[in-house]
Coordinates of C-alpha atoms and ligand atoms in Angstrom, one line a residue:
M1 CA 97.2 102.6 132.1
G2 CA 101.1 103.8 132.5
Y3 CA 102.4 105.8 131.2
P4 CA 103.9 104.7 128.3
H5 CA 107.7 106.0 127.3
P6 CA 110.2 107.6 129.7
A7 CA 111.3 111.1 128.2
H8 CA 113.5 110.7 125.7
P9 CA 116.3 112.4 126.0
R10 CA 116.2 114.9 123.7
E11 CA 112.6 115.9 124.9
T12 CA 112.8 118.9 127.2
P13 CA 109.5 118.1 130.1
V14 CA 108.8 120.8 131.4
I15 CA 105.0 120.2 131.6
S16 CA 105.2 116.8 131.8
R17 CA 108.0 116.3 133.8
Y18 CA 105.9 113.8 136.3
F19 CA 103.6 112.2 134.0
G20 CA 104.0 108.5 134.3
D21 CA 104.6 109.5 138.5
A22 CA 102.1 108.8 140.5
E23 CA 102.6 110.4 143.7
A24 CA 102.6 113.9 141.3
R25 CA 98.7 113.0 141.1
T26 CA 98.0 113.2 144.5
L27 CA 98.3 116.8 146.7
A28 CA 100.9 116.5 149.0
G29 CA 103.1 115.0 146.1
W30 CA 102.5 118.0 144.3
Q31 CA 103.1 120.0 146.9
K32 CA 106.4 117.9 147.8
R33 CA 107.1 119.0 144.0
G34 CA 107.2 122.9 144.9
G35 CA 103.5 122.7 143.8
Y36 CA 101.3 126.3 144.7
E37 CA 104.0 127.9 145.7
V38 CA 103.5 129.7 142.2
L39 CA 99.9 130.4 142.7
R40 CA 101.2 131.8 146.1
Q41 CA 103.3 134.4 145.1
A42 CA 101.0 134.8 142.1
L43 CA 98.4 135.9 144.0
A44 CA 100.8 138.7 146.0
T45 CA 101.5 140.2 142.8
D46 CA 99.1 142.5 140.6
P47 CA 97.6 140.8 137.7
V48 CA 98.8 143.1 135.6
D49 CA 102.9 142.2 136.4
V50 CA 101.4 138.7 135.7
Q51 CA 100.1 139.1 133.0
N52 CA 103.0 141.2 131.7
V53 CA 105.7 138.1 132.4
V54 CA 103.5 135.9 130.1
K55 CA 103.7 138.8 127.5
D56 CA 107.9 138.9 127.6
S57 CA 107.3 135.4 127.9
G58 CA 106.0 135.2 124.3
L59 CA 103.8 132.4 125.2
R60 CA 100.7 131.4 122.6
G61 CA 97.5 129.6 123.6
R62 CA 98.3 125.6 122.7
G63 CA 94.6 124.7 121.8
G64 CA 95.4 125.8 118.1
A65 CA 94.9 129.1 117.0
G66 CA 98.5 130.3 119.0
F67 CA 97.8 133.8 120.2
P68 CA 99.6 135.1 122.5
T69 CA 98.5 134.2 125.8
G70 CA 99.8 137.3 127.8
V71 CA 97.9 139.9 125.5
K72 CA 94.8 137.9 125.5
W73 CA 95.2 137.9 129.3
S74 CA 95.7 142.4 128.9
F75 CA 92.3 142.5 127.2
M76 CA 90.4 141.7 130.9
K77 CA 90.8 145.1 132.6
P78 CA 89.6 145.5 136.4
D79 CA 85.7 147.4 135.5
G80 CA 83.6 145.7 138.5
K81 CA 82.5 143.8 136.2
T82 CA 82.1 139.8 137.3
H83 CA 84.7 138.0 135.2
Y84 CA 85.6 134.3 134.0
L85 CA 87.8 132.1 133.2
T86 CA 87.7 129.2 131.0
I87 CA 89.8 125.9 130.1
N88 CA 89.6 124.1 127.7
G89 CA 90.3 120.6 128.4
D90 CA 87.7 119.3 125.5
E91 CA 90.6 117.5 123.1
S92 CA 88.4 116.1 120.2
E93 CA 91.0 116.8 117.4
P94 CA 91.5 113.8 116.1
G95 CA 94.9 112.8 116.8
T96 CA 95.8 115.0 119.8
F97 CA 95.9 113.7 123.0
K98 CA 98.1 115.9 124.8
D99 CA 95.9 117.1 127.9
R100 CA 94.5 114.3 128.2
E101 CA 98.3 113.4 129.8
I102 CA 98.7 116.7 131.6
M103 CA 94.9 116.0 133.8
R104 CA 96.3 112.4 133.7
W105 CA 98.9 112.4 135.5
T106 CA 98.9 116.1 136.7
P107 CA 95.7 117.1 137.6
H108 CA 97.2 119.9 140.2
Q109 CA 99.4 121.2 137.3
L110 CA 96.3 122.2 135.3
V111 CA 94.3 123.0 138.8
E112 CA 97.5 125.9 139.5
G113 CA 97.6 127.0 136.2
A114 CA 94.0 127.7 136.3
A115 CA 93.8 129.2 140.0
I116 CA 96.7 131.6 138.6
A117 CA 95.0 132.8 134.8
A118 CA 91.8 133.2 136.9
H119 CA 94.3 136.0 139.4
A120 CA 96.0 136.9 136.2
I121 CA 92.4 138.1 134.1
Y122 CA 90.4 139.0 137.7
A123 CA 88.0 136.3 137.9
E124 CA 87.2 134.5 141.3
T125 CA 85.3 131.6 138.4
A126 CA 87.2 129.0 136.9
Y127 CA 85.3 126.7 134.7
I128 CA 87.5 123.5 133.4
Y129 CA 85.3 122.0 130.9
I130 CA 86.8 118.1 130.0
R131 CA 85.8 116.0 126.9
G132 CA 83.0 114.5 128.3
E133 CA 85.0 110.4 127.2
Y134 CA 87.8 111.6 129.7
T135 CA 86.5 109.0 132.2
E136 CA 89.8 109.2 133.6
P137 CA 90.8 113.2 133.9
I138 CA 88.2 113.9 134.3
H139 CA 88.2 112.4 137.7
R140 CA 91.5 113.4 138.7
V141 CA 91.0 116.9 138.1
R142 CA 87.9 116.2 140.2
E143 CA 89.6 114.7 143.3
A144 CA 92.1 117.3 142.8
V145 CA 89.8 120.2 142.7
K146 CA 88.6 118.2 146.1
E147 CA 91.8 118.0 147.7
A148 CA 92.8 121.8 147.0
Y149 CA 89.6 122.8 148.6
A150 CA 89.9 120.4 151.9
A151 CA 93.3 122.5 152.1
G152 CA 92.2 126.1 152.2
I153 CA 94.1 126.4 148.1
L154 CA 91.1 127.2 146.5
G155 CA 87.9 128.1 148.1
A156 CA 86.8 132.2 149.9
N157 CA 90.4 133.0 150.9
A158 CA 92.8 131.2 148.5
M159 CA 96.1 129.9 150.4
G160 CA 94.9 132.8 153.2
S161 CA 95.3 135.7 150.1
G162 CA 92.3 136.9 150.9
K163 CA 90.9 136.2 147.4
R164 CA 88.4 133.6 146.7
V165 CA 89.0 131.4 143.3
D166 CA 86.2 129.3 142.4
V167 CA 86.9 126.3 140.0
H168 CA 84.3 123.5 138.7
V169 CA 84.9 120.7 136.5
H170 CA 82.3 120.6 134.0
K171 CA 82.1 116.8 132.1
G172 CA 81.2 117.7 128.3
A173 CA 79.1 115.5 126.5
G174 CA 81.5 113.8 123.8
A175 CA 81.5 117.0 121.3
Y176 CA 83.9 118.6 119.3
I177 CA 82.4 120.8 118.4
C178 CA 81.8 121.7 122.2
G179 CA 85.8 122.6 122.1
E180 CA 85.2 125.6 119.5
E181 CA 85.3 128.3 122.6
T182 CA 82.2 130.3 122.1
A183 CA 80.3 127.1 121.7
L184 CA 82.0 125.7 125.2
M185 CA 80.1 128.4 127.3
N186 CA 76.9 128.2 125.0
S187 CA 77.0 124.7 126.6
L188 CA 78.9 125.4 129.4
E189 CA 75.6 127.6 129.9
G190 CA 73.8 124.3 129.3
R191 CA 72.4 125.4 126.2
R192 CA 73.1 123.3 122.9
G193 CA 77.2 123.4 122.0
N194 CA 76.9 125.7 118.4
P195 CA 79.6 128.4 117.7
R196 CA 78.1 132.2 118.5
I197 CA 78.8 134.9 115.9
K198 CA 81.9 137.1 116.9
P199 CA 81.4 139.8 117.9
P200 CA 81.7 140.4 120.6
F201 CA 84.4 138.5 121.2
P202 CA 84.6 137.0 124.8
A203 CA 86.6 139.5 126.7
V204 CA 83.8 141.5 126.0
A205 CA 80.6 139.6 126.3
G206 CA 81.7 135.5 126.8
L207 CA 80.3 133.3 129.7
F208 CA 76.4 134.4 131.0
A209 CA 77.7 137.3 128.6
Q210 CA 80.7 138.2 130.6
P211 CA 84.0 139.2 130.2
T212 CA 86.0 136.1 129.8
T213 CA 89.1 134.1 128.6
I214 CA 89.0 131.0 127.4
N215 CA 92.8 128.9 127.6
N216 CA 94.0 125.9 126.8
V217 CA 95.4 123.1 129.0
E218 CA 99.1 123.3 128.1
T219 CA 98.8 126.9 127.7
V220 CA 97.5 127.6 131.7
S221 CA 100.0 124.5 133.5
A222 CA 102.2 126.0 130.4
A223 CA 101.9 129.8 132.4
Q224 CA 102.9 129.1 135.4
H225 CA 106.1 127.5 134.5
V226 CA 106.8 130.9 133.2
L227 CA 106.3 132.4 136.1
R228 CA 108.3 129.9 138.0
H229 CA 111.2 130.4 135.9
G230 CA 110.6 133.5 134.1
A231 CA 110.5 134.9 131.1
D232 CA 113.8 134.6 129.8
W233 CA 114.0 131.0 131.3
Y234 CA 111.2 130.1 129.0
K235 CA 112.3 131.6 126.2
S236 CA 116.1 129.4 126.8
L237 CA 114.1 126.7 126.1
S238 CA 113.5 127.1 122.8
S239 CA 115.5 127.8 119.7
P240 CA 116.5 131.4 119.5
A241 CA 117.1 131.5 115.3
N242 CA 112.9 131.7 116.1
P243 CA 111.4 134.7 119.1
K244 CA 107.9 134.4 117.8
S245 CA 107.9 130.6 118.5
T246 CA 109.3 130.5 122.5
G247 CA 109.1 127.6 124.8
T248 CA 108.1 124.1 124.8
K249 CA 105.5 121.9 123.4
L250 CA 103.6 119.3 123.7
F251 CA 103.0 117.2 120.4
S252 CA 101.1 113.8 120.3
V253 CA 101.9 111.8 117.5
C254 CA 99.8 109.1 115.9
G255 CA 99.0 106.5 113.4
N256 CA 102.4 104.4 111.5
V257 CA 105.5 105.8 113.8
A258 CA 106.8 103.1 115.5
K259 CA 106.6 104.9 119.2
P260 CA 103.7 106.8 119.5
G261 CA 103.3 108.8 121.7
N262 CA 103.8 112.6 123.8
Y263 CA 106.7 114.0 123.1
E264 CA 107.8 117.5 124.9
V265 CA 110.1 119.4 122.9
G266 CA 111.5 123.2 122.2
M267 CA 110.4 124.6 120.6
G268 CA 111.7 124.9 116.3
F269 CA 113.2 121.4 117.2
P270 CA 113.6 120.1 113.3
M271 CA 110.8 117.4 112.2
K272 CA 113.0 114.8 110.5
E273 CA 114.8 114.9 114.3
F274 CA 111.9 114.7 116.0
L275 CA 110.1 112.1 113.4
W276 CA 113.2 109.7 113.9
D277 CA 114.6 110.2 116.8
L278 CA 112.1 110.4 119.3
C279 CA 109.1 108.8 117.5
G280 CA 111.7 106.1 116.0
G281 CA 110.2 106.7 112.1
P282 CA 107.8 104.5 110.5
P283 CA 107.0 100.6 111.1
A284 CA 110.0 98.4 110.1
G285 CA 110.5 98.1 106.8
R286 CA 108.3 101.2 105.9
R287 CA 108.3 104.3 104.9
F288 CA 106.3 107.3 105.4
K289 CA 103.7 108.7 102.9
A290 CA 102.5 111.9 104.7
I291 CA 102.8 113.6 107.9
I292 CA 99.7 115.9 109.0
P293 CA 101.8 118.0 112.0
G294 CA 98.8 119.7 113.8
G295 CA 95.5 117.7 114.2
S296 CA 93.3 116.9 112.0
S297 CA 92.8 119.9 110.3
V298 CA 96.4 121.5 109.1
P299 CA 97.0 120.7 105.6
I300 CA 98.9 116.8 105.2
L301 CA 102.6 117.6 104.3
T302 CA 104.5 114.8 102.3
P303 CA 108.0 113.4 103.9
E304 CA 109.6 115.9 101.4
E305 CA 108.6 118.6 103.0
C306 CA 108.8 118.0 106.1
E307 CA 112.6 117.6 105.7
G308 CA 114.1 120.5 106.3
A309 CA 111.2 121.6 108.8
V310 CA 111.4 122.5 112.3
M311 CA 108.6 122.4 115.6
D312 CA 107.4 125.8 115.8
Y313 CA 104.3 127.6 114.6
E314 CA 106.0 130.0 112.3
G315 CA 109.2 127.1 110.8
I316 CA 105.8 124.4 110.1
Q317 CA 103.7 127.1 108.2
A318 CA 107.0 127.3 105.8
A319 CA 106.4 123.6 105.4
G320 CA 102.7 124.4 104.3
S321 CA 101.2 123.3 107.3
L322 CA 100.8 124.7 110.3
L323 CA 101.1 123.8 114.2
G324 CA 97.5 123.8 115.6
S325 CA 96.7 121.5 118.6
G326 CA 100.4 119.8 118.0
G327 CA 99.2 116.6 117.2
V328 CA 101.0 114.4 114.7
I329 CA 99.0 112.1 113.0
C330 CA 101.5 110.0 110.5
F331 CA 101.3 107.5 107.5
D332 CA 103.2 105.2 105.5
D333 CA 103.2 103.8 102.6
S334 CA 101.1 101.1 103.3
Q335 CA 98.0 103.6 103.6
D336 CA 95.5 104.9 101.1
M337 CA 95.1 108.5 100.6
V338 CA 91.4 108.1 99.4
R339 CA 90.7 106.0 102.3
Q340 CA 92.1 108.4 104.7
I341 CA 90.7 111.4 103.9
A342 CA 87.7 110.3 103.7
R343 CA 87.3 108.9 107.0
L344 CA 88.7 113.3 108.2
A345 CA 85.8 114.3 106.0
R346 CA 83.1 111.3 107.6
F347 CA 84.6 113.0 111.1
Y348 CA 84.2 117.2 109.9
A349 CA 80.4 115.8 108.5
H350 CA 79.8 113.6 112.2
E351 CA 80.6 117.2 114.1
S352 CA 79.3 119.8 111.9
C353 CA 76.5 121.6 114.1
A354 CA 74.4 122.2 111.1
Q355 CA 74.1 126.4 111.6
C356 CA 76.1 127.3 107.9
S357 CA 75.1 125.6 104.8
Q358 CA 78.1 125.8 103.1
C359 CA 79.7 123.6 106.7
R360 CA 76.1 121.6 106.7
E361 CA 75.8 120.5 103.1
G362 CA 79.5 120.5 102.6
T363 CA 81.0 118.9 105.0
A364 CA 78.1 115.7 103.8
W365 CA 78.2 116.0 99.9
T366 CA 82.3 116.7 100.3
T367 CA 82.0 112.9 102.2
R368 CA 79.3 111.2 99.8
I369 CA 82.0 112.4 96.5
L370 CA 84.8 110.8 98.4
E371 CA 83.7 108.0 99.8
R372 CA 82.4 107.2 95.9
I373 CA 86.2 107.1 94.6
R374 CA 87.1 105.7 97.9
D375 CA 84.6 102.7 96.4
G376 CA 85.6 102.8 92.9
Q377 CA 82.5 104.4 91.4
G378 CA 83.8 108.2 91.0
T379 CA 84.7 110.4 88.5
M380 CA 86.9 112.9 86.5
Q381 CA 84.8 115.4 87.7
D382 CA 84.1 114.6 91.4
L383 CA 87.4 116.0 92.0
D384 CA 87.3 119.2 90.6
T385 CA 83.7 119.4 92.4
L386 CA 85.3 118.0 95.6
L387 CA 87.2 121.8 94.8
E388 CA 84.7 123.2 94.3
I389 CA 82.6 122.8 97.4
A390 CA 86.4 123.2 99.6
D391 CA 86.8 126.5 97.8
N392 CA 83.0 127.2 98.9
M393 CA 82.9 125.9 103.0
S394 CA 86.0 128.3 103.5
G395 CA 86.6 131.3 105.4
K396 CA 82.8 131.2 104.8
T397 CA 80.9 130.2 108.5
I398 CA 80.6 131.6 112.0
C399 CA 84.2 129.5 113.4
V400 CA 86.4 126.9 111.4
L401 CA 84.9 123.5 111.5
S402 CA 83.8 123.7 107.7
D403 CA 87.0 125.4 106.3
S404 CA 88.8 121.9 108.6
C405 CA 87.9 120.0 106.6
A406 CA 88.3 121.5 103.6
T407 CA 91.6 121.9 104.3
P408 CA 92.9 118.1 104.3
V409 CA 90.7 117.3 101.3
V410 CA 92.4 120.3 99.0
S411 CA 96.1 119.5 100.4
G412 CA 95.2 115.6 99.8
L413 CA 94.1 116.5 95.8
K414 CA 96.9 118.5 95.9
K415 CA 100.2 116.1 97.4
F416 CA 97.9 112.7 96.5
R417 CA 95.6 113.6 93.2
H418 CA 97.0 110.7 91.3
E419 CA 95.9 108.1 94.5
F420 CA 92.1 109.5 93.5
E421 CA 92.6 109.6 89.4
A422 CA 93.8 105.9 90.0
K423 CA 90.2 104.6 91.8
I424 CA 88.6 106.4 88.9
P425 CA 87.1 103.6 86.6
K426 CA 88.6 105.0 82.6
N427 CA 86.0 106.4 80.6
R428 CA 83.4 107.0 83.7
S429 CA 82.3 110.9 82.7
S430 CA 78.9 111.3 84.5
V431 CA 77.8 111.3 87.6
M432 CA 74.4 109.1 87.2
I433 CA 76.1 106.6 89.3
P434 CA 73.2 103.6 90.6
G435 CA 72.4 104.3 94.2
F436 CA 73.5 108.0 94.0
S437 CA 71.1 110.9 94.2
P438 CA 73.1 114.3 94.0
A439 CA 70.2 115.4 94.7
A440 CA 70.0 113.7 98.3
A441 CA 74.0 114.5 98.5
Ligands
FMN501 C1 85.8 123.3 116.1 C2 86.6 123.6 116.8 C3 87.3 122.7 117.9 C4 88.5 123.3 118.4 N1 88.5 122.3 119.9 C5 90.0 123.0 120.6 C6 90.5 122.0 122.3 O1 89.5 120.7 121.7 N2 90.9 122.3 123.0 C7 91.5 123.5 123.1 O2 92.4 124.1 123.6 N3 91.1 124.4 121.8 C8 89.8 124.4 121.2 N4 89.7 125.1 120.0 C9 90.0 126.2 119.6 C10 89.4 127.3 120.2 O3 88.7 127.8 120.2 C11 90.1 128.4 121.4 O4 91.1 129.1 120.7 C12 91.2 127.5 122.4 O5 90.9 127.0 123.6 C13 91.5 129.4 123.2 O6 93.0 128.8 123.5 P1 94.7 129.2 123.7 O7 94.8 130.7 123.9 O8 95.1 128.9 125.1 O9 95.2 128.7 122.7 C14 88.4 125.0 119.0 C15 88.2 125.1 117.3 C16 87.6 124.7 116.9 C17 86.9 125.7 115.9
SF4_502 S1 80.7 126.2 110.4 FE1 80.0 123.9 111.2 S2 79.9 123.9 113.1 FE2 81.0 126.1 112.6 S3 79.2 127.0 113.2 FE3 79.1 126.7 111.0 S4 78.0 124.9 110.8 FE4 78.4 124.9 113.0

């Protein structure tokens, strides 16, 4: 399978520059494009200086939360303890498929980024944890690691630096929750992938109870470009209007849109132009009805809310949602929003690790109510119950999977309540629905 579209003239391809270029997948091809030179320089640089360049660049984590990467790296001190780096390639958030393309097309970009990040946090070992279903990306990254060891780029004396850098590739078993950083660490340790209560935070006691940094695939890939070209160059790629969101971002676009795919643009790109000029707008003859701009766990936006928004952390927040993982899911006017929201809720109910009762019970109950509304068996009271359950699911659990289920339900009800109400038979006020037992819900 090839890469579906060449870069649009308005894109800023930095991380995605070699997507579709099969030669860049090999070690020789990557080195021909300047690959591993940044690693060579980084290994000869004090880790604190590497941390500071990344801090100055304003790069923020691309895994969802947007925490400043240089600051995260600076939590790791030369304390004589064994440090670990874990790279998060679990990417199971519905609508998000950008890390997949980094790993498929530029596996050496990831391996180089991993080795640089390991050096920056005083770690000798990095684990790349990849979603189990990502057969081709796993194969590509494993091949790249093998080539890098054979060339002496990784190993006991990485690039002749006298420093050890080991990279291991770990195949996940296909659980969304294993993308949550502490669940990922449990999974790497061979345990069930359940999130851990924080504190302690990974920087204090993470993988194998040692200080650990966890970064997304896109984050470490971006960091190497920061080191190659400098913090000011990185900042110049984004809109000067917002110095809090710098550089470029890869957005995955799917759903009812003319040209789905991955697009890399400077932070601050106008959302309307993104959706229409780059992604071609809705399918012919259709109108957009709703957009989820940051993967399935963030609030749903209406086209009107997207109108004046810009695509960066603060811009999407000002529009009423979150940038999240950068997965843009589009719905056109042919879509039934109740059905779509019920599908999302079912996903979260299936993926809940079931440790917290609010999440275990809440995701299941929410799904059943949504599905009975979808099937024309709901009551007006159900709408209030959904909001009440969502309130109990938010901010009260070990991780935010519970909130992630509640968020699209609450925003969907707020913005598309008429669609929910239209499915509720008039005068149905009882919850005594044939075949439905509240006790089993
Ligand atoms: C349920 C859940 C799933 C997550 N899945 C991913 C994922 O697949 N990839 C990822 O990078 N981060 C994921 N995250 C965020 C990670 O916990 C973590 O914040 C991130 O990997 C940190 O990297 P960054 O600082 O480079 O963004 C998930 C979080 C939650 C709560
Ligand atoms: S919120 Fe859900 S997924 Fe997260 S730890 Fe609790 S039960 Fe598990």
